[in-house]
PDB file of C-alpha atoms in Angstrom:
ATOM      1  CA  UNK A   1      37.755 -69.991 -11.309  1.00 76.00           C
ATOM      2  CA  UNK A   2      41.247 -70.317 -10.315  1.00 85.00           C
ATOM      3  CA  UNK A   3      43.780 -70.493 -12.899  1.00 92.00           C
ATOM      4  CA  UNK A   4      46.981 -72.642 -12.451  1.00 95.00           C
ATOM      5  CA  UNK A   5      50.125 -73.171 -14.687  1.00 95.00           C
ATOM      6  CA  UNK A   6      51.812 -76.247 -14.826  1.00 95.00           C
ATOM      7  CA  UNK A   7      50.547 -77.425 -11.366  1.00 95.00           C
ATOM      8  CA  UNK A   8      53.343 -80.255 -10.274  1.00 95.00           C
ATOM      9  CA  UNK A   9      53.389 -81.267  -6.642  1.00 96.00           C
ATOM     10  CA  UNK A  10      50.592 -81.923  -4.036  1.00 97.00           C
ATOM     11  CA  UNK A  11      50.323 -82.152  -0.492  1.00 97.00           C
ATOM     12  CA  UNK A  12      47.273 -82.592   1.519  1.00 96.00           C
ATOM     13  CA  UNK A  13      46.746 -81.629   5.464  1.00 95.00           C
ATOM     14  CA  UNK A  14      43.085 -82.230   6.253  1.00 94.00           C
ATOM     15  CA  UNK A  15      40.936 -80.268   4.059  1.00 96.00           C
ATOM     16  CA  UNK A  16      43.490 -78.154   2.581  1.00 97.00           C
ATOM     17  CA  UNK A  17      45.046 -78.955  -0.315  1.00 98.00           C
ATOM     18  CA  UNK A  18      48.420 -77.395  -0.978  1.00 98.00           C
ATOM     19  CA  UNK A  19      49.861 -76.722  -4.534  1.00 98.00           C
ATOM     20  CA  UNK A  20      52.844 -76.499  -6.374  1.00 98.00           C
ATOM     21  CA  UNK A  21      51.963 -73.779  -9.066  1.00 98.00           C
ATOM     22  CA  UNK A  22      55.191 -73.846 -11.174  1.00 97.00           C
ATOM     23  CA  UNK A  23      54.701 -71.828 -14.087  1.00 97.00           C
ATOM     24  CA  UNK A  24      53.141 -69.284 -12.150  1.00 97.00           C
ATOM     25  CA  UNK A  25      55.876 -69.360  -9.135  1.00 98.00           C
ATOM     26  CA  UNK A  26      53.589 -69.710  -6.641  1.00 98.00           C
ATOM     27  CA  UNK A  27      52.546 -72.203  -3.835  1.00 98.00           C
ATOM     28  CA  UNK A  28      48.298 -72.357  -3.534  1.00 98.00           C
ATOM     29  CA  UNK A  29      46.137 -73.790  -0.862  1.00 98.00           C
ATOM     30  CA  UNK A  30      42.725 -75.436  -1.773  1.00 97.00           C
ATOM     31  CA  UNK A  31      40.462 -75.711   0.465  1.00 97.00           C
ATOM     32  CA  UNK A  32      38.322 -78.563  -0.398  1.00 96.00           C
ATOM     33  CA  UNK A  33      35.423 -77.741   1.691  1.00 96.00           C
ATOM     34  CA  UNK A  34      34.845 -74.758   0.971  1.00 96.00           C
ATOM     35  CA  UNK A  35      36.099 -74.795  -2.635  1.00 95.00           C
ATOM     36  CA  UNK A  36      38.293 -71.522  -2.319  1.00 96.00           C
ATOM     37  CA  UNK A  37      41.914 -71.234  -3.683  1.00 97.00           C
ATOM     38  CA  UNK A  38      44.562 -68.569  -1.906  1.00 97.00           C
ATOM     39  CA  UNK A  39      48.040 -67.748  -2.490  1.00 97.00           C
ATOM     40  CA  UNK A  40      50.377 -69.190   0.300  1.00 97.00           C
ATOM     41  CA  UNK A  41      53.685 -67.963  -0.824  1.00 98.00           C
ATOM     42  CA  UNK A  42      55.050 -66.096  -3.927  1.00 97.00           C
ATOM     43  CA  UNK A  43      54.368 -62.769  -5.566  1.00 97.00           C
ATOM     44  CA  UNK A  44      53.611 -64.252  -9.383  1.00 95.00           C
ATOM     45  CA  UNK A  45      56.978 -62.792 -10.376  1.00 96.00           C
ATOM     46  CA  UNK A  46      60.002 -65.221 -11.059  1.00 96.00           C
ATOM     47  CA  UNK A  47      62.818 -65.185  -8.093  1.00 94.00           C
ATOM     48  CA  UNK A  48      66.593 -65.023  -8.867  1.00 92.00           C
ATOM     49  CA  UNK A  49      69.083 -66.295  -7.479  1.00 89.00           C
ATOM     50  CA  UNK A  50      70.067 -65.144  -3.855  1.00 87.00           C
ATOM     51  CA  UNK A  51      66.711 -64.489  -2.666  1.00 88.00           C
ATOM     52  CA  UNK A  52      66.567 -63.973   1.459  1.00 91.00           C
ATOM     53  CA  UNK A  53      62.839 -64.899   1.937  1.00 94.00           C
ATOM     54  CA  UNK A  54      60.902 -63.222   4.033  1.00 96.00           C
ATOM     55  CA  UNK A  55      56.973 -62.418   4.440  1.00 98.00           C
ATOM     56  CA  UNK A  56      55.442 -65.083   2.222  1.00 97.00           C
ATOM     57  CA  UNK A  57      53.270 -62.904  -0.056  1.00 96.00           C
ATOM     58  CA  UNK A  58      55.940 -60.437  -0.759  1.00 97.00           C
ATOM     59  CA  UNK A  59      58.921 -63.048  -1.469  1.00 97.00           C
ATOM     60  CA  UNK A  60      59.105 -63.969  -5.356  1.00 97.00           C
ATOM     61  CA  UNK A  61      60.074 -67.976  -5.584  1.00 97.00           C
ATOM     62  CA  UNK A  62      61.103 -69.933  -8.597  1.00 97.00           C
ATOM     63  CA  UNK A  63      59.522 -72.717 -10.254  1.00 97.00           C
ATOM     64  CA  UNK A  64      58.208 -74.581  -6.817  1.00 98.00           C
ATOM     65  CA  UNK A  65      57.913 -78.520  -8.025  1.00 98.00           C
ATOM     66  CA  UNK A  66      56.997 -80.077  -5.119  1.00 98.00           C
ATOM     67  CA  UNK A  67      55.965 -79.958  -1.531  1.00 98.00           C
ATOM     68  CA  UNK A  68      55.056 -81.965   1.802  1.00 98.00           C
ATOM     69  CA  UNK A  69      53.448 -80.690   4.895  1.00 96.00           C
ATOM     70  CA  UNK A  70      54.601 -81.541   8.361  1.00 91.00           C
ATOM     71  CA  UNK A  71      53.401 -79.848  11.622  1.00 88.00           C
ATOM     72  CA  UNK A  72      52.060 -76.459   9.565  1.00 92.00           C
ATOM     73  CA  UNK A  73      55.374 -76.247   8.017  1.00 96.00           C
ATOM     74  CA  UNK A  74      55.551 -76.994   4.331  1.00 97.00           C
ATOM     75  CA  UNK A  75      59.324 -77.864   2.388  1.00 98.00           C
ATOM     76  CA  UNK A  76      59.152 -76.915  -1.135  1.00 98.00           C
ATOM     77  CA  UNK A  77      61.845 -78.517  -3.769  1.00 98.00           C
ATOM     78  CA  UNK A  78      62.766 -74.904  -5.567  1.00 98.00           C
ATOM     79  CA  UNK A  79      63.899 -76.324  -8.579  1.00 97.00           C
ATOM     80  CA  UNK A  80      64.454 -72.958  -9.999  1.00 96.00           C
ATOM     81  CA  UNK A  81      66.713 -71.748  -7.022  1.00 97.00           C
ATOM     82  CA  UNK A  82      68.583 -75.652  -6.613  1.00 98.00           C
ATOM     83  CA  UNK A  83      67.183 -75.055  -2.958  1.00 98.00           C
ATOM     84  CA  UNK A  84      64.453 -76.455  -0.219  1.00 98.00           C
ATOM     85  CA  UNK A  85      62.245 -73.693   0.997  1.00 98.00           C
ATOM     86  CA  UNK A  86      60.416 -73.902   4.251  1.00 98.00           C
ATOM     87  CA  UNK A  87      57.061 -71.987   4.562  1.00 98.00           C
ATOM     88  CA  UNK A  88      55.821 -71.073   7.898  1.00 98.00           C
ATOM     89  CA  UNK A  89      52.093 -71.199   7.558  1.00 97.00           C
ATOM     90  CA  UNK A  90      51.581 -70.140  11.082  1.00 96.00           C
ATOM     91  CA  UNK A  91      53.724 -66.713  10.523  1.00 97.00           C
ATOM     92  CA  UNK A  92      53.501 -66.554   6.793  1.00 97.00           C
ATOM     93  CA  UNK A  93      57.305 -66.757   5.901  1.00 98.00           C
ATOM     94  CA  UNK A  94      58.967 -68.084   2.977  1.00 98.00           C
ATOM     95  CA  UNK A  95      62.494 -69.181   3.500  1.00 97.00           C
ATOM     96  CA  UNK A  96      65.397 -70.939   1.846  1.00 98.00           C
ATOM     97  CA  UNK A  97      66.110 -73.771   4.376  1.00 98.00           C
ATOM     98  CA  UNK A  98      68.603 -76.055   2.790  1.00 98.00           C
ATOM     99  CA  UNK A  99      70.976 -74.997  -0.429  1.00 98.00           C
ATOM    100  CA  UNK A 100      73.453 -72.412  -1.146  1.00 96.00           C
ATOM    101  CA  UNK A 101      71.363 -71.904  -4.488  1.00 96.00           C
ATOM    102  CA  UNK A 102      74.652 -73.271  -6.336  1.00 95.00           C
ATOM    103  CA  UNK A 103      73.951 -75.468  -8.885  1.00 97.00           C
ATOM    104  CA  UNK A 104      75.780 -78.402  -7.526  1.00 97.00           C
ATOM    105  CA  UNK A 105      76.152 -82.043  -5.597  1.00 98.00           C
ATOM    106  CA  UNK A 106      77.276 -80.587  -2.249  1.00 98.00           C
ATOM    107  CA  UNK A 107      76.730 -82.706   1.438  1.00 98.00           C
ATOM    108  CA  UNK A 108      77.008 -80.970   4.395  1.00 98.00           C
ATOM    109  CA  UNK A 109      75.502 -78.555   6.766  1.00 98.00           C
ATOM    110  CA  UNK A 110      72.277 -77.104   5.001  1.00 98.00           C
ATOM    111  CA  UNK A 111      73.519 -73.630   4.613  1.00 95.00           C
ATOM    112  CA  UNK A 112      76.358 -75.010   2.595  1.00 97.00           C
ATOM    113  CA  UNK A 113      74.784 -77.775   0.929  1.00 98.00           C
ATOM    114  CA  UNK A 114      74.248 -77.393  -3.202  1.00 98.00           C
ATOM    115  CA  UNK A 115      71.440 -79.212  -4.929  1.00 98.00           C
ATOM    116  CA  UNK A 116      70.844 -79.332  -8.822  1.00 98.00           C
ATOM    117  CA  UNK A 117      67.251 -78.731  -9.361  1.00 98.00           C
ATOM    118  CA  UNK A 118      65.717 -80.836  -6.675  1.00 98.00           C
ATOM    119  CA  UNK A 119      61.946 -81.739  -8.186  1.00 98.00           C
ATOM    120  CA  UNK A 120      60.551 -84.049  -5.663  1.00 98.00           C
ATOM    121  CA  UNK A 121      59.894 -84.421  -1.994  1.00 98.00           C
ATOM    122  CA  UNK A 122      58.999 -87.016   0.489  1.00 98.00           C
ATOM    123  CA  UNK A 123      59.011 -87.074   4.463  1.00 97.00           C
ATOM    124  CA  UNK A 124      59.459 -90.194   6.949  1.00 96.00           C
ATOM    125  CA  UNK A 125      59.521 -89.146  10.441  1.00 91.00           C
ATOM    126  CA  UNK A 126      62.386 -85.982  10.684  1.00 94.00           C
ATOM    127  CA  UNK A 127      64.178 -86.719   7.068  1.00 97.00           C
ATOM    128  CA  UNK A 128      63.125 -85.423   4.135  1.00 98.00           C
ATOM    129  CA  UNK A 129      63.901 -87.300   0.722  1.00 98.00           C
ATOM    130  CA  UNK A 130      64.780 -85.356  -2.347  1.00 98.00           C
ATOM    131  CA  UNK A 131      64.936 -86.149  -6.090  1.00 98.00           C
ATOM    132  CA  UNK A 132      67.638 -84.185  -6.982  1.00 98.00           C
ATOM    133  CA  UNK A 133      67.016 -84.073 -10.806  1.00 98.00           C
ATOM    134  CA  UNK A 134      70.177 -82.581 -12.605  1.00 97.00           C
ATOM    135  CA  UNK A 135      72.639 -83.963 -10.019  1.00 97.00           C
ATOM    136  CA  UNK A 136      70.961 -87.178 -11.375  1.00 98.00           C
ATOM    137  CA  UNK A 137      70.869 -88.584  -7.399  1.00 98.00           C
ATOM    138  CA  UNK A 138      68.607 -89.044  -4.263  1.00 98.00           C
ATOM    139  CA  UNK A 139      69.226 -87.042  -1.022  1.00 98.00           C
ATOM    140  CA  UNK A 140      68.192 -87.026   2.403  1.00 98.00           C
ATOM    141  CA  UNK A 141      67.923 -84.008   4.423  1.00 98.00           C
ATOM    142  CA  UNK A 142      68.113 -84.386   8.484  1.00 97.00           C
ATOM    143  CA  UNK A 143      65.793 -81.815   9.530  1.00 96.00           C
ATOM    144  CA  UNK A 144      65.967 -79.904  13.091  1.00 92.00           C
ATOM    145  CA  UNK A 145      67.984 -80.220  15.060  1.00 94.00           C
ATOM    146  CA  UNK A 146      70.603 -81.814  12.695  1.00 97.00           C
ATOM    147  CA  UNK A 147      69.933 -79.930   9.736  1.00 97.00           C
ATOM    148  CA  UNK A 148      72.278 -81.674   7.427  1.00 98.00           C
ATOM    149  CA  UNK A 149      72.185 -82.709   3.819  1.00 98.00           C
ATOM    150  CA  UNK A 150      73.548 -86.091   2.795  1.00 98.00           C
ATOM    151  CA  UNK A 151      73.288 -87.914  -0.555  1.00 98.00           C
ATOM    152  CA  UNK A 152      71.707 -91.860  -0.621  1.00 98.00           C
ATOM    153  CA  UNK A 153      72.536 -93.067  -4.317  1.00 98.00           C
ATOM    154  CA  UNK A 154      73.448 -91.455  -7.423  1.00 98.00           C
ATOM    155  CA  UNK A 155      76.104 -89.983  -9.490  1.00 96.00           C
ATOM    156  CA  UNK A 156      76.353 -86.361 -10.161  1.00 96.00           C
ATOM    157  CA  UNK A 157      75.394 -83.656 -12.618  1.00 95.00           C
ATOM    158  CA  UNK A 158      77.252 -85.537 -15.790  1.00 92.00           C
ATOM    159  CA  UNK A 159      77.526 -88.794 -14.231  1.00 96.00           C
ATOM    160  CA  UNK A 160      73.964 -90.530 -14.882  1.00 97.00           C
ATOM    161  CA  UNK A 161      73.004 -93.703 -16.523  1.00 97.00           C
ATOM    162  CA  UNK A 162      70.922 -96.415 -15.693  1.00 98.00           C
ATOM    163  CA  UNK A 163      72.787 -98.758 -12.997  1.00 97.00           C
ATOM    164  CA  UNK A 164      71.489-100.400 -10.091  1.00 97.00           C
ATOM    165  CA  UNK A 165      73.769-101.095  -7.172  1.00 97.00           C
ATOM    166  CA  UNK A 166      74.432 -99.230  -4.154  1.00 97.00           C
ATOM    167  CA  UNK A 167      75.327 -95.838  -3.033  1.00 97.00           C
ATOM    168  CA  UNK A 168      77.831 -93.429  -5.587  1.00 96.00           C
ATOM    169  CA  UNK A 169      77.617 -97.057  -7.671  1.00 97.00           C
ATOM    170  CA  UNK A 170      73.811 -95.853  -8.669  1.00 98.00           C
ATOM    171  CA  UNK A 171      73.292 -94.277 -12.011  1.00 98.00           C
ATOM    172  CA  UNK A 172      70.082 -92.271 -12.410  1.00 98.00           C
ATOM    173  CA  UNK A 173      68.905 -90.381 -15.145  1.00 98.00           C
ATOM    174  CA  UNK A 174      66.774 -87.460 -13.928  1.00 98.00           C
ATOM    175  CA  UNK A 175      64.493 -88.767 -10.903  1.00 98.00           C
ATOM    176  CA  UNK A 176      61.841 -86.506 -10.415  1.00 97.00           C
ATOM    177  CA  UNK A 177      59.256 -88.199  -8.099  1.00 96.00           C
ATOM    178  CA  UNK A 178      59.866 -90.108  -5.175  1.00 97.00           C
ATOM    179  CA  UNK A 179      57.263 -91.549  -2.325  1.00 97.00           C
ATOM    180  CA  UNK A 180      57.881 -93.176   0.885  1.00 97.00           C
ATOM    181  CA  UNK A 181      56.137 -96.235   1.729  1.00 96.00           C
ATOM    182  CA  UNK A 182      56.909 -99.746   3.829  1.00 93.00           C
ATOM    183  CA  UNK A 183      60.401 -98.301   4.837  1.00 94.00           C
ATOM    184  CA  UNK A 184      61.296 -97.773   1.396  1.00 96.00           C
ATOM    185  CA  UNK A 185      61.530 -95.197  -1.254  1.00 98.00           C
ATOM    186  CA  UNK A 186      59.778 -95.173  -4.478  1.00 98.00           C
ATOM    187  CA  UNK A 187      62.127 -93.195  -7.464  1.00 98.00           C
ATOM    188  CA  UNK A 188      60.518 -92.053 -10.869  1.00 98.00           C
ATOM    189  CA  UNK A 189      63.572 -92.374 -12.938  1.00 98.00           C
ATOM    190  CA  UNK A 190      62.007 -89.971 -15.083  1.00 97.00           C
ATOM    191  CA  UNK A 191      64.738 -90.384 -18.284  1.00 97.00           C
ATOM    192  CA  UNK A 192      64.711 -94.076 -17.841  1.00 98.00           C
ATOM    193  CA  UNK A 193      61.387 -94.799 -18.190  1.00 98.00           C
ATOM    194  CA  UNK A 194      61.354 -96.982 -14.727  1.00 98.00           C
ATOM    195  CA  UNK A 195      60.406 -96.965 -11.334  1.00 98.00           C
ATOM    196  CA  UNK A 196      62.825 -97.906  -8.491  1.00 98.00           C
ATOM    197  CA  UNK A 197      63.089 -98.533  -4.926  1.00 98.00           C
ATOM    198  CA  UNK A 198      65.789 -97.619  -2.446  1.00 98.00           C
ATOM    199  CA  UNK A 199      66.592 -98.195   0.735  1.00 97.00           C
ATOM    200  CA  UNK A 200      67.452 -95.765   2.705  1.00 96.00           C
ATOM    201  CA  UNK A 201      69.594 -97.419   5.618  1.00 94.00           C
ATOM    202  CA  UNK A 202      71.885 -99.204   2.779  1.00 95.00           C
ATOM    203  CA  UNK A 203      71.898 -97.113  -0.218  1.00 96.00           C
ATOM    204  CA  UNK A 204      70.975 -99.872  -2.351  1.00 97.00           C
ATOM    205  CA  UNK A 205      68.479 -99.337  -5.446  1.00 98.00           C
ATOM    206  CA  UNK A 206      66.960-101.834  -7.605  1.00 96.00           C
ATOM    207  CA  UNK A 207      64.582-101.635 -10.492  1.00 90.00           C
TER     208      UNK A 207
END
């Protein structure tokens, strides 16, 4: 039987369930019909800052926390590296996509932006939403061709709390889970023990 260590995030594509096997520093795929589990990315060794990516099975990764699948691409909240990674399932490549690896709140082009322990992801059309936990914020990553990171709501590394409102006036505390439904984001504001909604167009957050 397959053994996991602290599996966190799940994403399904047809008969395949993708699993963020956080404690083992792996991304796995479970074929639900065949009842077989295979490694998609990672070596089992924890990756370090500055990992450049490459062949998916030969590239160390660090604490993958959540993932979404779109058009044979997996976008992974790589909490341990403070980045969003992309796994190309067809070419079997695992590469950093967004974030410099520096732990910070920095918006801008994907290779200049910075995250702080991104832990939850959700996809809507060509936008990837991210619960950036240590920064206490919710981000939006505009996927190709824009390739740009922006903050929707929340504070910063040491600016946390429990305050509804709009944009930078919002205070969250270590949001970890995020889901998209009905034109809104639902946010697990973990350390505040609350579920909140976020309108990505206005940046308005309410419990």
